[in-house]
Coordinates of N, CA and C in Angstrom, one line a residue:
X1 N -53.7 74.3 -162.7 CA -53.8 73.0 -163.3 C -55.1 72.3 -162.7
X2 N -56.0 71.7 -164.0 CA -57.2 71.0 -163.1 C -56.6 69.9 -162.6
X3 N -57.3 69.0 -161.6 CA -57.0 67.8 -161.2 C -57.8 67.2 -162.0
X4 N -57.0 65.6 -162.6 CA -57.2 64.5 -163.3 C -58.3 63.6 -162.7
X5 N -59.2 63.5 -163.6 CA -60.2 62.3 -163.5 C -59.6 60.5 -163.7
X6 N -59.5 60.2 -162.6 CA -58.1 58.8 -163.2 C -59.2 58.3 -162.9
X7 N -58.7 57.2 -163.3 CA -59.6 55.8 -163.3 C -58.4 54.7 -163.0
X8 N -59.4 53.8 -161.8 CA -58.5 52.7 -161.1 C -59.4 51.4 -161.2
X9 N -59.1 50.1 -161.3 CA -59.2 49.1 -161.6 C -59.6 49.0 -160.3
X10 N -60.5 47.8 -159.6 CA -60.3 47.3 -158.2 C -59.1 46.4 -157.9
X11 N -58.5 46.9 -156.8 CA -57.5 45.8 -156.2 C -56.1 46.2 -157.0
X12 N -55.8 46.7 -157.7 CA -54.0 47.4 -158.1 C -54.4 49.0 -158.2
X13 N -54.5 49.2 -157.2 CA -54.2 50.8 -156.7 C -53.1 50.9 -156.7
X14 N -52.7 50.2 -155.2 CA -51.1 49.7 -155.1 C -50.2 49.6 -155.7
X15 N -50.0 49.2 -156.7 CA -49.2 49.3 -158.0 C -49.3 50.1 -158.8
X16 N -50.2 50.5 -159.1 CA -49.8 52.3 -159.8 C -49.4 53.1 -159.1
X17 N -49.2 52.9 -157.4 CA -49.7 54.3 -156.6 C -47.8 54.3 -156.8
X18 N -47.5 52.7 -156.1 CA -45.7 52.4 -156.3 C -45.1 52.9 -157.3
X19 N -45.6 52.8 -158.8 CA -44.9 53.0 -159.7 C -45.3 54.4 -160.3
X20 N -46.4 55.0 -159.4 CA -46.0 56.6 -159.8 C -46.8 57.1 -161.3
X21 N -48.0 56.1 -161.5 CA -48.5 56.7 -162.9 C -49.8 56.3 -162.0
X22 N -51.1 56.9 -163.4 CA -52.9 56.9 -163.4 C -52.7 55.5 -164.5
X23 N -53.5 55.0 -164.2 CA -54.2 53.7 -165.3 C -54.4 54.2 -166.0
X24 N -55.5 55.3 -166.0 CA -56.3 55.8 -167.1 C -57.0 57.2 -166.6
X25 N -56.7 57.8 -167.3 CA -57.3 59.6 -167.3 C -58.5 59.8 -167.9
X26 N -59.5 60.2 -167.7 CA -61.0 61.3 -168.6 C -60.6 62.4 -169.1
X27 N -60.9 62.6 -170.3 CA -60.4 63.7 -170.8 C -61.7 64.3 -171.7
X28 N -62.2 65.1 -171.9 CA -63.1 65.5 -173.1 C -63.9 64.2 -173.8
X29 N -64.6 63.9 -172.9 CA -65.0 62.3 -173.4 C -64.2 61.2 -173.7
X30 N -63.2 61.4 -173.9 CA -62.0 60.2 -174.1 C -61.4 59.8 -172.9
X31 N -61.0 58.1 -172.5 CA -60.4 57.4 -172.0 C -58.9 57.0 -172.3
X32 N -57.7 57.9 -172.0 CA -56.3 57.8 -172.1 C -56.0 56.4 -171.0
X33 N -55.8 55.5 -171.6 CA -55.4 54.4 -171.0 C -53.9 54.2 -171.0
X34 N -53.1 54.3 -169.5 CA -52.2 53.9 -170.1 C -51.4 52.4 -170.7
X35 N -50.2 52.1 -170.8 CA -49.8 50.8 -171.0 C -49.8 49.9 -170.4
X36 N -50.9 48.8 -170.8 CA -50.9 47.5 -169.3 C -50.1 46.5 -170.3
X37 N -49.6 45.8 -169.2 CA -48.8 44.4 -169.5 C -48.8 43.5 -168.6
X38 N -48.9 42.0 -169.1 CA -49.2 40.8 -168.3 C -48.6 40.4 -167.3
X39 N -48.9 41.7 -166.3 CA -48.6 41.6 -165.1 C -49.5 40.6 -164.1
X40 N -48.7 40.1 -163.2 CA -49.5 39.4 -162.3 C -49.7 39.7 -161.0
X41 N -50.6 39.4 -159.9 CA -51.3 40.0 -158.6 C -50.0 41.1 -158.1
X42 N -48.7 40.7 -158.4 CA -47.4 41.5 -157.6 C -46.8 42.3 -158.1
X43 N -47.1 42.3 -159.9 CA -46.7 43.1 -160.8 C -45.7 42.9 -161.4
X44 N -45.1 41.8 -161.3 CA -44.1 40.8 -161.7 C -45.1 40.2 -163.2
X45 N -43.7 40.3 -164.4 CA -44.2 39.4 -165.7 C -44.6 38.1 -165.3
X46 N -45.3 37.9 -166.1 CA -45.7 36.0 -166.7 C -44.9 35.6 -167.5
X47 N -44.2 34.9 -167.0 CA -43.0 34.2 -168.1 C -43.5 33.3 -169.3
X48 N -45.2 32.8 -169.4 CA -45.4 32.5 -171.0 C -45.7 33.4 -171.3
X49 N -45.5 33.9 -172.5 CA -45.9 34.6 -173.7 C -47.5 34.7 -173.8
X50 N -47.9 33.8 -174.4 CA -49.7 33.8 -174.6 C -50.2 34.3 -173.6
X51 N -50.0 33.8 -172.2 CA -50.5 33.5 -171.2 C -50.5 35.5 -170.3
X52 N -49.2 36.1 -170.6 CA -48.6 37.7 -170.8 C -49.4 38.1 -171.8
X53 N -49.7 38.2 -172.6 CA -50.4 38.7 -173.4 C -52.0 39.2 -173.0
X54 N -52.9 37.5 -172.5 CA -53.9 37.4 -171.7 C -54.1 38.4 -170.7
X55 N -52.7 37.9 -169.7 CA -53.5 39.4 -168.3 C -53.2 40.5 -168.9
X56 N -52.6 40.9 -170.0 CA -52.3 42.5 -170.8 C -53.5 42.8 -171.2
X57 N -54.3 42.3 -171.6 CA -55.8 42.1 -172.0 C -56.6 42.3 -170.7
X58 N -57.1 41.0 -169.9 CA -57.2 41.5 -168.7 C -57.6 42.9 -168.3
X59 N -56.0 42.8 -167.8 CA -55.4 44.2 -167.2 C -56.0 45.4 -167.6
X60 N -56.3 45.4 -169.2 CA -56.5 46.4 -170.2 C -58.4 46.4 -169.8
X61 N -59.4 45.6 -169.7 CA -60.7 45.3 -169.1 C -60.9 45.7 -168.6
X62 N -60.2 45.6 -167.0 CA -60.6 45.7 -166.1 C -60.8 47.1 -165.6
X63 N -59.3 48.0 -166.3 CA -60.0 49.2 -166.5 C -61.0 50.0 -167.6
X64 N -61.0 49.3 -168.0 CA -62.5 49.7 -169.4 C -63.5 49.7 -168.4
X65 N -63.6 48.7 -167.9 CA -64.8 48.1 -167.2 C -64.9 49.2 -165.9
X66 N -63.6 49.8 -165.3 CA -64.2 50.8 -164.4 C -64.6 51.6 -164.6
X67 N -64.0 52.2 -165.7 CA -64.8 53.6 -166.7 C -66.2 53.2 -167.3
X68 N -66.8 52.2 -167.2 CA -67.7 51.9 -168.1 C -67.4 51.9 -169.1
X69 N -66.5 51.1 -169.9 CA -66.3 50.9 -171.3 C -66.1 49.7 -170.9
X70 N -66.5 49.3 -173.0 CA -65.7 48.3 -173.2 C -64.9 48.2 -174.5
X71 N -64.2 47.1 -174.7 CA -63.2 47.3 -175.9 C -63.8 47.5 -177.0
X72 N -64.7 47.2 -176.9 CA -65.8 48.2 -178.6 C -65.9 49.4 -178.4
X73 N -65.5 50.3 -177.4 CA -65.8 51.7 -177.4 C -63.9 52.3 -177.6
X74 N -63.3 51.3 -177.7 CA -61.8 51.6 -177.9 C -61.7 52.2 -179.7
X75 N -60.5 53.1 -180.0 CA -60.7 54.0 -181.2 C -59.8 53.6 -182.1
X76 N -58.5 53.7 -180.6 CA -56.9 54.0 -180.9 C -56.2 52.7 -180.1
X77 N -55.4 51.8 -180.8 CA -54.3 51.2 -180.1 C -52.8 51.1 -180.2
X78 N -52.4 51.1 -179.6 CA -51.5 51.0 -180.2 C -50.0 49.7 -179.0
X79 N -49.4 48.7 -179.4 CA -49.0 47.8 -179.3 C -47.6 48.0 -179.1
X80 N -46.8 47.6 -178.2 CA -45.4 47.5 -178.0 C -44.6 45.9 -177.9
X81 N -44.2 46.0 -178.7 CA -43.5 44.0 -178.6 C -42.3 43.8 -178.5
X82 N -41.5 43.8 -177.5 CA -40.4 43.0 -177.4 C -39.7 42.0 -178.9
X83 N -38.7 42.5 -179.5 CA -38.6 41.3 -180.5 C -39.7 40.9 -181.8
X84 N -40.7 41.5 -182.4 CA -41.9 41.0 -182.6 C -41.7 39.9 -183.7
X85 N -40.8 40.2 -184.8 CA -41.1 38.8 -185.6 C -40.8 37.5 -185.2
X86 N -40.6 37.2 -184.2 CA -40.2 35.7 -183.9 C -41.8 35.6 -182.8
X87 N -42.4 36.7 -182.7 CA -43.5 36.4 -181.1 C -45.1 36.7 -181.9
X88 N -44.9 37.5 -183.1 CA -46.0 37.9 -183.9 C -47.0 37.2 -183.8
X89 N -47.0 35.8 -184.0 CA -48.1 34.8 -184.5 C -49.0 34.5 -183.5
X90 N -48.1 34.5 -182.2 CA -48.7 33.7 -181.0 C -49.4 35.1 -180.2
X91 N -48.7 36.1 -180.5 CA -49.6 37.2 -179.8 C -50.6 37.6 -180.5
X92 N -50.8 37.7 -181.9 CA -51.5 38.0 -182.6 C -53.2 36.7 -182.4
X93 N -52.6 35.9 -182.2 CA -53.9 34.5 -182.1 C -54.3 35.3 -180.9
X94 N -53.5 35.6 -179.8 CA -54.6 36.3 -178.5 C -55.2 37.2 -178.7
X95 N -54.5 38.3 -179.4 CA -55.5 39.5 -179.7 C -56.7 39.3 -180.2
X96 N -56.8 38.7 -181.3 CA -58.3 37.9 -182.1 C -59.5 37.8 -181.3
X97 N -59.2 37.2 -180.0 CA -60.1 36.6 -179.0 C -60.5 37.2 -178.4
X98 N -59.7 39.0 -178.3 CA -60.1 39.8 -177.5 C -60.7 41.2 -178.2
X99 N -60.3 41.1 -179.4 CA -60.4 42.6 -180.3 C -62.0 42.6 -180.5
X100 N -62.8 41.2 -180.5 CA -64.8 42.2 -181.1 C -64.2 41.8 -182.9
X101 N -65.6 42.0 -183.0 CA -65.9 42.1 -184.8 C -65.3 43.6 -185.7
X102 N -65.4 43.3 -186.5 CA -65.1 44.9 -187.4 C -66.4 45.9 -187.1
X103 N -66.2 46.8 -187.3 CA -64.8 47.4 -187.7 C -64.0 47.9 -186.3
X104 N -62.5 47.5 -186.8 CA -61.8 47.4 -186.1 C -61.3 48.6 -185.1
X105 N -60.3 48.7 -184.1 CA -59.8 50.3 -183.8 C -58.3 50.4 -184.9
X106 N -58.2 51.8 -184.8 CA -57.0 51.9 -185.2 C -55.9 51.1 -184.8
X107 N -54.7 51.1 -185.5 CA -53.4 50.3 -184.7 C -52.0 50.5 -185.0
X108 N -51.2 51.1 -184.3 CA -50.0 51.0 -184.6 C -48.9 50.1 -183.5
X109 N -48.5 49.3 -184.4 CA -47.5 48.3 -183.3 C -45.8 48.6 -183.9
X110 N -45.7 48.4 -182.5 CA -44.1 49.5 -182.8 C -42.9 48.2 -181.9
X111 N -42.0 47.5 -182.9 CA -40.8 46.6 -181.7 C -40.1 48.0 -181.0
X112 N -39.7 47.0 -180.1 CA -38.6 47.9 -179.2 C -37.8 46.5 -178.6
X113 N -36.7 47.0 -177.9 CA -35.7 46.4 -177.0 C -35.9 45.9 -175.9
X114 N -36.9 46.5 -175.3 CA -37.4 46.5 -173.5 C -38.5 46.9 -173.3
X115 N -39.0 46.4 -172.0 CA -40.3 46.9 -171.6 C -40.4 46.2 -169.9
X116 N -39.4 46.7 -169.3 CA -38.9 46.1 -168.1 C -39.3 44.5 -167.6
X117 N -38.7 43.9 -168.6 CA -39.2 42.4 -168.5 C -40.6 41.8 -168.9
X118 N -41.0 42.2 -169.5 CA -42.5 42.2 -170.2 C -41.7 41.7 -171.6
X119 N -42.9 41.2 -172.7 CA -42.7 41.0 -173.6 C -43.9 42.0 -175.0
X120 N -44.9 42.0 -173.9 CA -46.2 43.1 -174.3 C -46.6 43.5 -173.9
X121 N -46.9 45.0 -174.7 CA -47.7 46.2 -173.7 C -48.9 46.6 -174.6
X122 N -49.9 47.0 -174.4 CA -50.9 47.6 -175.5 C -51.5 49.3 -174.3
X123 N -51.7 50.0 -175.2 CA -52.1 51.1 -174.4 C -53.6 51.8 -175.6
X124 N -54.4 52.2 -175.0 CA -55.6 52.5 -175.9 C -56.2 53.8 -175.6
X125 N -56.7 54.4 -176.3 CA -57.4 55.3 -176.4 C -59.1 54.8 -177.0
X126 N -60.0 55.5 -175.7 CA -61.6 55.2 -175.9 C -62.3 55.8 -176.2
X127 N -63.5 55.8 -176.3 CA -64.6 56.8 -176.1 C -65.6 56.5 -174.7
X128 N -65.9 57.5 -173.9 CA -66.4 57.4 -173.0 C -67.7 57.0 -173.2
X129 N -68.6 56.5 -172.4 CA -70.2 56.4 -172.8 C -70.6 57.6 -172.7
X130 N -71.6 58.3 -173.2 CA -72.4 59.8 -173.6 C -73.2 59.3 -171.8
X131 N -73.1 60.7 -171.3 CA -73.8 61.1 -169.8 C -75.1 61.8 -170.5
X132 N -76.4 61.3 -169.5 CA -77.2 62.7 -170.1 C -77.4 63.2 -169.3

């Protein structure tokens, strides 16, 4: 097995290292991001909504930003929502602010039941910057 190229945000090592997953993997030029959610400094939810959404975003930067990306180099998203038709509108106004101009990434947003106290998760697939 080769060993994984991960990518870590500054300052939540710790919290991945605890919960036993990579942020994000390099793969054949691509950036496998896994699922952030508006977690805060302890990894404990944000109980507003907007506000959860925001550090999911964040959260989701901060690793672009270690890999040298940014969310314009993102391809693939795809969204997890707690409940979504009653939360749609208000999460949807944050994304706007964060998604960039067209053309857009792909997207598939999928409800579910849970998301261990979270209300949103988004996970992405990028493109790496070209090395020369």
């Amino acid at each position: 097995m080769t060993e994984r190229d991960v990518v870590f945000p500054p300052g939540r090592q710790a919290l991945y290292e605890r919960n036993r997953y990579s942020p994000a993997s390099r793969s054949n030029g691509l950036l496998f991001v896994s699922g952030q959610v508006g977690s805060r400094e302890d990894g404990s939810p944000e109980p507003d909504l907007e506000k959860q959404v925001r550090l999911a975003f964040d959260n989701l930067n901060a690793i672009l930003q270690a890999a040298e990306c940014t969310f314009d180099d993102v391809i693939d998203v795809t969204v997890f929502i707690v409940d979504p038709e009653p939360k749609f509108e208000t999460i949807w106004k944050v994304v706007q602010e964060y998604w960039g101009s067209a053309p857009h990434p792909t997207l598939t947003a999928v409800g579910v039941t849970w998301l261990y106290g979270f209300q949103f998760e988004i996970k992405v697939i990028a493109k790496l910057p070209e090395t020369t």
